[in-house]
Coordinates of C-alpha atoms and ligand atoms in Angstrom, one line a residue:
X1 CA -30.5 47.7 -29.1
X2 CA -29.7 48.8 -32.6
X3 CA -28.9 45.1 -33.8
X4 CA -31.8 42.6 -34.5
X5 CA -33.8 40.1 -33.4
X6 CA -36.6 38.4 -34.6
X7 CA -39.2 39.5 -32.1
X8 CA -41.3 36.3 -32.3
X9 CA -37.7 33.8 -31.4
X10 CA -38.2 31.6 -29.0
X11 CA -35.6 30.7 -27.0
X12 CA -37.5 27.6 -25.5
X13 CA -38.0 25.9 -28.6
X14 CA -38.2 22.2 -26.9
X15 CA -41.3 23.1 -24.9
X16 CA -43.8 23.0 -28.0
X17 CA -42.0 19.5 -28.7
X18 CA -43.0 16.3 -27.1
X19 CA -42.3 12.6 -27.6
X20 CA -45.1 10.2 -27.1
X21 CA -44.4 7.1 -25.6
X22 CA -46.0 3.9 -26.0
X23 CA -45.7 0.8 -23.3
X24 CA -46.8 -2.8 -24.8
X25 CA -46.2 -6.5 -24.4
X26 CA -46.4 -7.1 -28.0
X27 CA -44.1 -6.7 -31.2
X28 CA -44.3 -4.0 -32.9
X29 CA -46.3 -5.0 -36.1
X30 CA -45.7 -1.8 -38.9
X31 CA -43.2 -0.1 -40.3
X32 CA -41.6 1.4 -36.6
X33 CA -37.7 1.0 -36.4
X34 CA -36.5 -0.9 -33.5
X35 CA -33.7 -1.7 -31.8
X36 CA -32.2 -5.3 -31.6
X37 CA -29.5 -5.4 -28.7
X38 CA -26.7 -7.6 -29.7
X39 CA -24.0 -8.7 -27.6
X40 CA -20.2 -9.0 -28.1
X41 CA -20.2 -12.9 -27.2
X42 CA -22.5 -16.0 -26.3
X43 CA -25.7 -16.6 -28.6
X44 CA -27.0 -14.2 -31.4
X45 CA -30.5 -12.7 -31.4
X46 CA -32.5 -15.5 -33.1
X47 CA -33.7 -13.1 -35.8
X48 CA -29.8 -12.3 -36.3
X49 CA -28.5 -16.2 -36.0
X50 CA -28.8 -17.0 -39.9
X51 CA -26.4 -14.0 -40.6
X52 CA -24.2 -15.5 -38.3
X53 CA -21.4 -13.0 -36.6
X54 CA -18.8 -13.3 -38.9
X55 CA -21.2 -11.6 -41.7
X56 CA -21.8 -8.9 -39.1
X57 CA -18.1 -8.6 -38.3
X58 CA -17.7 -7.9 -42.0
X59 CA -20.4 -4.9 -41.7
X60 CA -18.0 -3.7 -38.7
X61 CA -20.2 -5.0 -36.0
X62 CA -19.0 -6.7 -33.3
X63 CA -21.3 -6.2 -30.2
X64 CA -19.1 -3.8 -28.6
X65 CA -20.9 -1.3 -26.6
X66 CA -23.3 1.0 -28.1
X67 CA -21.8 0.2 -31.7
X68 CA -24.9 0.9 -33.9
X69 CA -25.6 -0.8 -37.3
X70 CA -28.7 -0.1 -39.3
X71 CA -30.5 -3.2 -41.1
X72 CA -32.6 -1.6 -44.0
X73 CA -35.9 -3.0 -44.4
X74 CA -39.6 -2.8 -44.4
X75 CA -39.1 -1.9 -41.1
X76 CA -35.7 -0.5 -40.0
X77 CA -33.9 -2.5 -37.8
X78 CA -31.2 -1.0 -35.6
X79 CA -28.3 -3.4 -34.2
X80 CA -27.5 -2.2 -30.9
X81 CA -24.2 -3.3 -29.5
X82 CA -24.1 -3.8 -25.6
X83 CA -20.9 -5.5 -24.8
X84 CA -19.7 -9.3 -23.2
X85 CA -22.2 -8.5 -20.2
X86 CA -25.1 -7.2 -21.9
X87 CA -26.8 -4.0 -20.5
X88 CA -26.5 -4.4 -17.2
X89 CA -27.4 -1.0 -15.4
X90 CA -29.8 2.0 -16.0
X91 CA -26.8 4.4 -17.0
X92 CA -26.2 1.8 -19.7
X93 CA -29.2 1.4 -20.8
X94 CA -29.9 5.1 -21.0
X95 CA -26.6 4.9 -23.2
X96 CA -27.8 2.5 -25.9
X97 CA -31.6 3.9 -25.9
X98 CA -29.5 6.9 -27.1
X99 CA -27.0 4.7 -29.9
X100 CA -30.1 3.6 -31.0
X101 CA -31.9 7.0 -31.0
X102 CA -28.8 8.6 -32.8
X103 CA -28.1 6.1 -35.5
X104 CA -32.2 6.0 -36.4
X105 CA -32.0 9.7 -36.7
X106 CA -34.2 9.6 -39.7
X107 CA -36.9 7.5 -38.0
X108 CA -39.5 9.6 -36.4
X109 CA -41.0 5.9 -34.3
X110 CA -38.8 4.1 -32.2
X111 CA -39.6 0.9 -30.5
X112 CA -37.3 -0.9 -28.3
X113 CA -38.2 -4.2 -26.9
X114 CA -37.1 -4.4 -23.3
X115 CA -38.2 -7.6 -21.9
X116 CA -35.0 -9.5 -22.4
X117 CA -32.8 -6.8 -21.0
X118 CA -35.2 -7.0 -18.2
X119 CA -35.3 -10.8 -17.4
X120 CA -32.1 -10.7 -16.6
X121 CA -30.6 -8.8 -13.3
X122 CA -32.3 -7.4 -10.3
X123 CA -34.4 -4.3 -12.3
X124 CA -36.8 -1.2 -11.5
X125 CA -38.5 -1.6 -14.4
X126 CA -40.1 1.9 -13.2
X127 CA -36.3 2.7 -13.4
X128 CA -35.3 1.3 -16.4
X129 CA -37.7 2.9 -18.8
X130 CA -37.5 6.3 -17.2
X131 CA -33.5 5.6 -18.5
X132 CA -34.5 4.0 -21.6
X133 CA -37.1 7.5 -22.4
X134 CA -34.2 10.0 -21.4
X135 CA -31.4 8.5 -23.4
X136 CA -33.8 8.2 -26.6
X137 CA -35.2 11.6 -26.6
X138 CA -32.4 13.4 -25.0
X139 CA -30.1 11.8 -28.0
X140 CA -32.6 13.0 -30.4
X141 CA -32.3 16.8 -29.1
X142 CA -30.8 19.0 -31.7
X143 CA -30.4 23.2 -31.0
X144 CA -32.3 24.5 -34.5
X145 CA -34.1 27.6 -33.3
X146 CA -31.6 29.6 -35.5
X147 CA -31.3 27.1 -38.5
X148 CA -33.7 28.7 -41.8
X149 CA -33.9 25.0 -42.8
X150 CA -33.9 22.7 -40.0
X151 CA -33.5 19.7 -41.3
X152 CA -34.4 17.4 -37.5
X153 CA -36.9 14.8 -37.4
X154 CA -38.5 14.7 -34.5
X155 CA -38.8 11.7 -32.4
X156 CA -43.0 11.4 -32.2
X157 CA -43.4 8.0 -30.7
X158 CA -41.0 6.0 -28.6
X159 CA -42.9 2.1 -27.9
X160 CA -41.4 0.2 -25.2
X161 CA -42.2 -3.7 -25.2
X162 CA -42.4 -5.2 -21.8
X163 CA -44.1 -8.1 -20.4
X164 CA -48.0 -7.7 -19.6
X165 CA -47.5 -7.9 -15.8
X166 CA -44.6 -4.7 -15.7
X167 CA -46.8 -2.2 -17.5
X168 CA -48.2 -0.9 -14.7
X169 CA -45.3 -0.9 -12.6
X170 CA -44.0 1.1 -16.0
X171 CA -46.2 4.3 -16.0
X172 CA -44.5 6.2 -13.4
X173 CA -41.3 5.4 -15.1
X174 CA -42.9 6.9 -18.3
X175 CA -43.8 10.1 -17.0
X176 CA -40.5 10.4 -15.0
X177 CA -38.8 9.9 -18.0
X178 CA -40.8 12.1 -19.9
X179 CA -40.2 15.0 -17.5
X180 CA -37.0 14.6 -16.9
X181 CA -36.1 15.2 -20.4
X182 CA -38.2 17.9 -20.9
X183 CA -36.3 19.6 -18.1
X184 CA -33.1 19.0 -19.9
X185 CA -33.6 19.6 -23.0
X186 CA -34.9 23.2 -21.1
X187 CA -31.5 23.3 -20.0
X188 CA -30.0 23.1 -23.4
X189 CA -32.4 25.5 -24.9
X190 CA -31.7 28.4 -22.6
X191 CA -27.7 27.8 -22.8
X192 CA -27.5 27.0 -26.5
X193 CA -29.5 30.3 -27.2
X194 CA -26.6 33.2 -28.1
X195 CA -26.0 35.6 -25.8
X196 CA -27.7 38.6 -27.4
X197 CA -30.6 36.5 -27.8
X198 CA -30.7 35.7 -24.2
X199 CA -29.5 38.9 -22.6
X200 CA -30.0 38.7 -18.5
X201 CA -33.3 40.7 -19.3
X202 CA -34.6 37.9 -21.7
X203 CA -33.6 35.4 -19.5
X204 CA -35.8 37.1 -16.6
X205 CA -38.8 37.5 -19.3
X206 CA -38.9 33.9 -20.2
X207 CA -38.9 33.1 -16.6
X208 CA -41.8 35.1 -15.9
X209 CA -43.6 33.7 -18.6
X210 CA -42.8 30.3 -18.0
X211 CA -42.8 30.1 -14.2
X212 CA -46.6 30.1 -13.9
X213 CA -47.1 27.0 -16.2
X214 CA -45.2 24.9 -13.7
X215 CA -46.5 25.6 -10.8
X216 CA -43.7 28.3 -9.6
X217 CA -43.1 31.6 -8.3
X218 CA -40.7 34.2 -9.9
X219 CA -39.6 37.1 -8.4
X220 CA -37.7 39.8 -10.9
X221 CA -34.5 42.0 -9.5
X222 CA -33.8 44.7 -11.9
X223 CA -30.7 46.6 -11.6
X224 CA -32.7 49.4 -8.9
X225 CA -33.8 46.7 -7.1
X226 CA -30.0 45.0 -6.5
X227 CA -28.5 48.6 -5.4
X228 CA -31.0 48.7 -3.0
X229 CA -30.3 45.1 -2.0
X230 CA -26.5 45.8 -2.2
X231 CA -25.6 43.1 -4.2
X232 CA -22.4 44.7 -5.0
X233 CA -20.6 40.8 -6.5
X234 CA -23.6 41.2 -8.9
X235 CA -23.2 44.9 -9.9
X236 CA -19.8 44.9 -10.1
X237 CA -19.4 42.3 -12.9
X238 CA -21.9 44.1 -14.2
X239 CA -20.6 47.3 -14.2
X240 CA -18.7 47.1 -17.9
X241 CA -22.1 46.0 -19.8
X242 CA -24.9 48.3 -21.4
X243 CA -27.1 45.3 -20.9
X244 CA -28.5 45.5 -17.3
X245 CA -28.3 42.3 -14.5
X246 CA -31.3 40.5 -13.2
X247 CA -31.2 38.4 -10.0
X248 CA -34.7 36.1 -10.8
X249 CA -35.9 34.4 -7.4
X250 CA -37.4 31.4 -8.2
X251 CA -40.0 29.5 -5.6
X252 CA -41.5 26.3 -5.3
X253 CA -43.6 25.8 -2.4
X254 CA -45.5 22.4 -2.3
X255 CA -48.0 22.2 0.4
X256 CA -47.0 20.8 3.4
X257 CA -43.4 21.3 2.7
X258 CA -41.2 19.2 4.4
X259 CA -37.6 21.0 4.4
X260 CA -36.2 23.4 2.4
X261 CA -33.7 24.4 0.4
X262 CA -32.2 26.9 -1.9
X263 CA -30.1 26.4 -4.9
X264 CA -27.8 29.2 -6.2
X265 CA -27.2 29.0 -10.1
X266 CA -24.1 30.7 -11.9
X267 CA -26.1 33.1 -14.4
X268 CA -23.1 34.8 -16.6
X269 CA -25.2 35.4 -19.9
X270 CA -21.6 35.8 -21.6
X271 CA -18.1 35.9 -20.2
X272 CA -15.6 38.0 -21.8
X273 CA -13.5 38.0 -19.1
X274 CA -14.2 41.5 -18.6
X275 CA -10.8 43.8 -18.4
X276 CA -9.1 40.6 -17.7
X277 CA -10.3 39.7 -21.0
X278 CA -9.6 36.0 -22.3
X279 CA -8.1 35.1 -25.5
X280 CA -10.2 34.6 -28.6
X281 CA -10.4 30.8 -29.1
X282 CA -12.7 28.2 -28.9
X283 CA -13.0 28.3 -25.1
X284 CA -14.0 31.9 -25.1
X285 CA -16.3 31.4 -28.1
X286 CA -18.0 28.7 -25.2
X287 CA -18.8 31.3 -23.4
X288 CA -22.3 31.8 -23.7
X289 CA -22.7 28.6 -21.9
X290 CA -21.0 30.4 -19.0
X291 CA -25.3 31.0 -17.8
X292 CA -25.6 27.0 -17.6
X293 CA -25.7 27.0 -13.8
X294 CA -28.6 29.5 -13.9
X295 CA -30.2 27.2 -16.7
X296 CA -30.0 24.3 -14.6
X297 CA -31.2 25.7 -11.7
X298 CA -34.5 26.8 -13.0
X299 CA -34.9 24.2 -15.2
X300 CA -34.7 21.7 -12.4
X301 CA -37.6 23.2 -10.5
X302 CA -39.6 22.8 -13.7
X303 CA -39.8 19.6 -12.9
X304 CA -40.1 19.2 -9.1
X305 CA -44.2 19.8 -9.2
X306 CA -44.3 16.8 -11.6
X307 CA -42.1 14.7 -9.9
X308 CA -44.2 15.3 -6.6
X309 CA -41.2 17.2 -5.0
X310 CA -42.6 17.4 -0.9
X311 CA -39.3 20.2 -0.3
X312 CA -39.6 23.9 -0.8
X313 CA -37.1 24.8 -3.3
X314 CA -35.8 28.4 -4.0
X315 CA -33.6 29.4 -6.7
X316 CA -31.5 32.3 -7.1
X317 CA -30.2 33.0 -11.0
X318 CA -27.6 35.7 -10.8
X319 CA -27.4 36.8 -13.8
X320 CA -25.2 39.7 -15.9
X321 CA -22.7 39.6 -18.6
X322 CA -19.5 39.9 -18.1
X323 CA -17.8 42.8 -20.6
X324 CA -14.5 45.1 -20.6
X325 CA -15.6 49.0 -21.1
X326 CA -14.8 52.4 -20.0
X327 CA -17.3 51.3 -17.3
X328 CA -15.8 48.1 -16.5
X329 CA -14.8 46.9 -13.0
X330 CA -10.9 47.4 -12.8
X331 CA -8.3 45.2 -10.9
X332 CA -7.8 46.4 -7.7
X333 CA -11.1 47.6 -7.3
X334 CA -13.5 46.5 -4.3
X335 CA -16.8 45.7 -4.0
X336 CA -18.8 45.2 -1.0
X337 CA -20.9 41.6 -1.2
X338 CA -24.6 41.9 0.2
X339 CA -24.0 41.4 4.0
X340 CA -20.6 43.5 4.0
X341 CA -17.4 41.5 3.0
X342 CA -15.5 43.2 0.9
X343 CA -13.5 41.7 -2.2
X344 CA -10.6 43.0 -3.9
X345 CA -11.0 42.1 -7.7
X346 CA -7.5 40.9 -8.8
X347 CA -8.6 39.1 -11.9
X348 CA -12.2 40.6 -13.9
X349 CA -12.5 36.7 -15.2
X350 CA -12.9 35.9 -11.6
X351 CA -16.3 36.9 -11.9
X352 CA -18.4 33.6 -11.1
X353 CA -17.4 33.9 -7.3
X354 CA -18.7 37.5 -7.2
X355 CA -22.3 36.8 -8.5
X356 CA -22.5 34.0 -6.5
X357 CA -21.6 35.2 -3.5
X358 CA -24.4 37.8 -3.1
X359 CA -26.9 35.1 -3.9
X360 CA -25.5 32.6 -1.4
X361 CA -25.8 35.6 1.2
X362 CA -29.5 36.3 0.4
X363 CA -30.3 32.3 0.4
X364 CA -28.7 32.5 4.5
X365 CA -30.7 35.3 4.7
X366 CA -34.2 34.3 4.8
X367 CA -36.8 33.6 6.8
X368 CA -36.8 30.2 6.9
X369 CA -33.2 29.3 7.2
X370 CA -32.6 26.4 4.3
X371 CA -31.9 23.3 5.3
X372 CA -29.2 23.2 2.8
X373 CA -27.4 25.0 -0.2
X374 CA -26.9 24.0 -3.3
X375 CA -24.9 26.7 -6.0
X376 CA -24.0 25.2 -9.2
X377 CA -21.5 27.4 -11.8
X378 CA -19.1 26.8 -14.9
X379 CA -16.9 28.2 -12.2
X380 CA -13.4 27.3 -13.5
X381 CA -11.3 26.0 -15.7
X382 CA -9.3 24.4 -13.4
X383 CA -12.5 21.8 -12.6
X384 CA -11.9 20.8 -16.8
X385 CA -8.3 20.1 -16.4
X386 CA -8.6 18.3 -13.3
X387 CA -12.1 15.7 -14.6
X388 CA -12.5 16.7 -18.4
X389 CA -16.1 16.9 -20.0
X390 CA -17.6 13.9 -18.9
X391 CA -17.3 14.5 -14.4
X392 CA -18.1 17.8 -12.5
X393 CA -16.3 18.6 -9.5
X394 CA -18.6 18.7 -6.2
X395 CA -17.5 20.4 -3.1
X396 CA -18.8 20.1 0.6
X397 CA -19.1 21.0 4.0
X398 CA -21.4 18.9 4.9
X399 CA -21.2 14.5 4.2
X400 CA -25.0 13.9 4.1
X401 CA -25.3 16.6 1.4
X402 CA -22.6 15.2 -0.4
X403 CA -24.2 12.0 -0.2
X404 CA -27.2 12.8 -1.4
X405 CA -25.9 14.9 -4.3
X406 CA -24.4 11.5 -5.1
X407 CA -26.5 9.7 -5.2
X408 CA -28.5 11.7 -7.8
X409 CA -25.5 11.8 -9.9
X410 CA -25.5 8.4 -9.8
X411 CA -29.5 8.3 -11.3
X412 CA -28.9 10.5 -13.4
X413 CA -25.2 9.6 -15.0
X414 CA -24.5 13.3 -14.4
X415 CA -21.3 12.5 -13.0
X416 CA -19.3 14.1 -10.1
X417 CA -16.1 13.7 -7.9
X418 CA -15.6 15.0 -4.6
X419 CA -12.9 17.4 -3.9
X420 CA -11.2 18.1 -0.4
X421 CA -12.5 21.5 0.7
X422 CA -8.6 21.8 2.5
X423 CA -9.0 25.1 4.5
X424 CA -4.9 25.0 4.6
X425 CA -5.3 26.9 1.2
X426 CA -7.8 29.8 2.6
X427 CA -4.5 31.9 3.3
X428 CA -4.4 32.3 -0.4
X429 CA -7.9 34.3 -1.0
X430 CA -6.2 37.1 1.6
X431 CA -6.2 40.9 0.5
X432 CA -4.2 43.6 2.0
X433 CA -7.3 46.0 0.8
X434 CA -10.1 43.7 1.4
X435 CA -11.3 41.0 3.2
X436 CA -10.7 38.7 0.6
X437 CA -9.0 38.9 -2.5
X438 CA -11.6 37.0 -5.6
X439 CA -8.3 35.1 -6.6
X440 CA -5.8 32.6 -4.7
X441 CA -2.6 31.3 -6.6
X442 CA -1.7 29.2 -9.5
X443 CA -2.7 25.6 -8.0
X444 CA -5.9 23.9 -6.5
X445 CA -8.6 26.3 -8.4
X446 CA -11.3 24.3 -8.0
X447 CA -10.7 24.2 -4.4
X448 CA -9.8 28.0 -4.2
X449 CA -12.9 29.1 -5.9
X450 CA -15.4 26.6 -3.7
X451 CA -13.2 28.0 -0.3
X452 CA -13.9 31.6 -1.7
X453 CA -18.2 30.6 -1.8
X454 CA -17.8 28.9 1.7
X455 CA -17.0 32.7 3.4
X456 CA -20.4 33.8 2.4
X457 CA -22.3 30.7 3.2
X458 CA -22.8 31.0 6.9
X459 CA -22.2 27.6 7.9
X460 CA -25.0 26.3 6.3
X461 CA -25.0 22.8 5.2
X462 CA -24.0 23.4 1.8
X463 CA -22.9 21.5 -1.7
X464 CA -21.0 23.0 -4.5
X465 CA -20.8 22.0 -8.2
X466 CA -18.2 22.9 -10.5
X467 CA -19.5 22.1 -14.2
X468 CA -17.0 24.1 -15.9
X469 CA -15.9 20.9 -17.6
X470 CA -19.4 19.5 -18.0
X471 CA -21.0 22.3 -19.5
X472 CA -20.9 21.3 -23.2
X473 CA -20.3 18.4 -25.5
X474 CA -18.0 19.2 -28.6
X475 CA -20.0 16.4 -30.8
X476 CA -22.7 13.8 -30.4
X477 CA -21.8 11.5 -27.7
X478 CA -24.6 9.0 -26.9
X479 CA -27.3 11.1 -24.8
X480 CA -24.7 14.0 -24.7
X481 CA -26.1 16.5 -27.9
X482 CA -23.7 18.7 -29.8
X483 CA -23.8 22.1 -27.5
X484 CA -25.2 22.8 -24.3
X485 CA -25.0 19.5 -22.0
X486 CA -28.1 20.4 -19.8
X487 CA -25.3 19.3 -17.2
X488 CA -27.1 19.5 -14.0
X489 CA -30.7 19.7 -14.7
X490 CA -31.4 16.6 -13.9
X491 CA -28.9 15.9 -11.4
X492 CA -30.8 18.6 -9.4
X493 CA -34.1 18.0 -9.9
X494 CA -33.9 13.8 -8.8
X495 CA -32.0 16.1 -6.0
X496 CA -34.3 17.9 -4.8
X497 CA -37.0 15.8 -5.3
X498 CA -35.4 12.9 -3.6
X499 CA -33.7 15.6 -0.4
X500 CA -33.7 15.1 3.1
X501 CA -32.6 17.5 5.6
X502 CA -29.2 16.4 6.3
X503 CA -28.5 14.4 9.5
X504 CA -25.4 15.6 10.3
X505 CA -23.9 18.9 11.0
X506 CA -20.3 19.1 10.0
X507 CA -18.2 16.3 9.2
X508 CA -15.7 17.2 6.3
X509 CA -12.2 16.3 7.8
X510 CA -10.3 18.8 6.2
X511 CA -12.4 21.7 7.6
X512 CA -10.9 22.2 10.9
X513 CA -14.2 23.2 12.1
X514 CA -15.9 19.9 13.1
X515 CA -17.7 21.1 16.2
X516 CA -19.0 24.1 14.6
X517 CA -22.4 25.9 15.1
X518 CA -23.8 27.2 11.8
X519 CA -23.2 30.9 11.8
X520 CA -19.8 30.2 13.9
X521 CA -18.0 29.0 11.2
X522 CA -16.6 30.9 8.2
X523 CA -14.1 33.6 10.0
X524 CA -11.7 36.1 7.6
Ligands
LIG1 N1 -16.5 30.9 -16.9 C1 -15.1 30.7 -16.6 C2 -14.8 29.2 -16.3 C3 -14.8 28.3 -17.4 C4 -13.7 27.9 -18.1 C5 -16.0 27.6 -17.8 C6 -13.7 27.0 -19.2 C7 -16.0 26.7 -18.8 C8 -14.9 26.4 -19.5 C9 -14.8 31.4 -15.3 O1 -15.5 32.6 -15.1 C10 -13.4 31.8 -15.3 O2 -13.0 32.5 -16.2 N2 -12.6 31.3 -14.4 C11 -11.2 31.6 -14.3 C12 -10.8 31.8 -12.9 C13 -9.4 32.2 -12.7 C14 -9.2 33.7 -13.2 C15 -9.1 32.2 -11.2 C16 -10.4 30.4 -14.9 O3 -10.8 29.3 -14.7 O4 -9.5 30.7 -15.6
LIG2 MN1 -14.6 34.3 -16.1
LIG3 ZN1 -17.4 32.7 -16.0

């Protein structure tokens, strides 16, 4: 490659960063910044009750959730705003660890006291400061790698005040937190880096080099391999770019594993749209983020040795860009999927499916038949009209799956809907050429896309997530940086790390195939 690129970048940057965190009963003493939480009604903080709350009013502070307002001083003091209620749930205390992270940007040592949060309500305090450690340092993440001047402060030291008898209780929490964080902020790196910086070759280095130090396995396709595999969904997106694909086969394999499963991650290193090429606006200039699923994927299992994870994970990153050239795939054109369907490409920007088709073939394929599937993609645009930035779209064929993909949504605020897999609109993915066509009409594409995945997945209990919409945050929003969400990181990792094999076989109601056997399921 003629154009160039600083041979030492790192494309990781957040892994040489780390925030050390503090737990104490007692007030912090020099000059650290803290937070003072500050509610919209009832009694003031006694330390705020001289200024009184028409005086605060006047500075445009009324309480009102996550409303910040910074008290200068010997020691900074951060109002925190947390509504009539006060902070009430992790998600919302995750939410004003991050206000207060955000508006103390200058500060590199936080404290926040958390004992009065804490007396009140039925808390984990393990919970709880896992929350409070994610919001803070996740707020403070800021994509700089390429900046000659960054101009960041890091966040050194977060101290967390709780009472002498939850300390203990805490540490858990602490390293949770701590991990979890780490593993998004992964996510972000690896999406917010441009796409010639991390071509589908980089992307496979850095796994390599990084797989080792967290306990995992990576297994390298290179474009030899994949013909030999016949992952034609792969090669055929593929086929317009001078950069080559890689499927990376990621494995965690805790001893005396107890289930397994395989997640499938979206891997599109830049998507042009290919001859059906999209407009140049600001969603196509998004589309370097279009690898997130991938990113998510293996960032996720960076965690799952650390969080004790007792099920075997594999992840499968299909990964290519996604360019128009003499080369390109055309429409009409028909690639064979690994296993033998056959698609008829109507639309090039239809290129998700095809990728992840061949890897949710390979993941029914081996050995030990997964307990469940997971594949999460920025698969369409029709999952951001429908739930906007803030829910993904999650897609089943299986209840107990669902549930649990809920219920790590719900830890981690990562937050998803459930939409109907309705089988009454399979009719639309026919092909007169092919076996399926990789487009259905003008309506229900969120559903058409997850009904297109279903043919390849075998019957397998499987879970879909669409974080199209998710994907990336147009400006600093709480815990949400400006860039790359890490949308899915840690959904997947409290996921995996939390998964049972599912009780039940098939119970979605719009399937029409309740009684089915895997394998049985599925017919074209
Ligand atoms: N990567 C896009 C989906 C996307 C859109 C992600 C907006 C993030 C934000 C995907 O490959 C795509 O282009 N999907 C098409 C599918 C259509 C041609 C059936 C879309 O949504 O328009
Ligand atoms: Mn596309
Ligand atoms: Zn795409």
């Amino acid at each position: 490659m003629s154009v160039v690129i600083d041979p030492a970048f790192d494309p990781v940057p957040s892994l040489a960063r780390s925030t050390r965190v503090s737990l104490t009963a007692l007030p912090p003493v020099d000059d650290i910044a803290t937070a003072v939480f500050v509610r919209s009604e009832g009694e003031l903080p006694a330390e705020l009750a001289e200024a009184g709350r028409e005086a605060l009013a006047a500075a445009g502070f009324t309480g009102a959730a996550n409303q910040t307002l910074l008290l200068p001083g010997a020691r900074l003091r951060v109002l925190v705003g947390t509504g009539e209620r006060g902070i009430e749930s992790d998600a919302q205390l995750r939410d004003a660890a991050a206000a207060f992270a955000r508006a103390a940007r200058e500060a590199g040592r936080l404290a926040i006291d958390l004992t009065g949060v804490l007396a009140e309500g039925d808390w984990d305090v393990e919970v709880a400061v896992q929350a409070a450690i994610e919001g803070a340092a996740l707020a403070r993440y800021r994509y700089d790698a390429l900046k000659s001047d960054p101009k960041t402060v890091a966040l050194e030291e977060l101290s967390l005040q709780l009472d002498e008898s939850q300390i203990e209780a805490a540490e858990i929490g602490v390293e949770r937190g701590l991990v979890l964080a780490r593993t998004a902020a992964l996510a972000r790196d690896l999406a917010n880096t441009p796409p010639r910086h991390l071509s589908a070759v980089k992307f496979a280095e850095v796994i390599e080099r990084l797989a080792p130090e967290f306990g995992l396995e990576a297994e390298v396709f290179d474009r030899e391999a994949l013909i030999e595999l016949g992952t034609g969904g792969l090669l055929g997106v593929n086929a317009g770019s001078v950069e080559e694909p890689r499927m990376i086969k990621v494995t965690y394999r805790p001893e005396d594993a107890d289930g397994f499963l395989a997640l499938i991650g979206k891997g599109i290193m830049y998507d042009s749209g290919g001859i059906s090429l999209k407009p140049s606006n600001a969603m196509h200039a998004a589309m370097k983020f279009d690898m997130m699923g991938a990113a998510a994927v293996f960032a996720s299992m960076t965690a799952l040795r650390d969080l004790g994870a007792k099920t075997a994970v594999t992840g499968w990153l299909m990964c290519t860009d996604n360019m128009p050239s003499g080369s390109a795939t055309k429409l009409g054109d028909v690639l064979t999927i690994r296993g033998g369907k056959t698609v008829e490409v109507k639309n090039t920007d239809a290129e998700g499916r095809l990728v992840m088709a061949d890897g949710l073939v390979l993941a029914t394929e081996e050995e030990r038949r997964p307990d469940a599937i997971v594949d999460i993609a920025t698969l369409t645009g029709a999952a951001m009209m429908a739930l906007g930035t803030r829910t993904a779209a999650m897609l089943a064929n299986n209840d107990d799956v669902a549930a649990q993909l809920q219920a790590a949504a719900d830890a981690t605020d990562e937050n998803i809907w459930r939409f109907p897999l309705d089988h009454r609109y399979r009719d639309q993915l026919k092909s007169t050429t092919a076996d399926l066509s990789n487009i259905g009409g003008q309506y229900a594409g969120v559903i058409l896309a997850a009904l297109f995945l279903n043919e390849f997945v075998d019957g397998l209990p499987w879970g879909h997530l669409d974080i199209a919409g998710t994907m990336q945050a147009e400006s600093d929003d709480l815990w949400r940086s400006t860039g790359s969400t890490g949308f899915g990181a840690r959904l997947l990792a409290e996921f995996a790390a939390a998964f049972e094999k599912p009780a039940v076989e098939e119970t979605d109601t719009v399937s029409g195939e309740t009684d089915a056997a895997p394998g049985e399921t599925g017919e074209a």
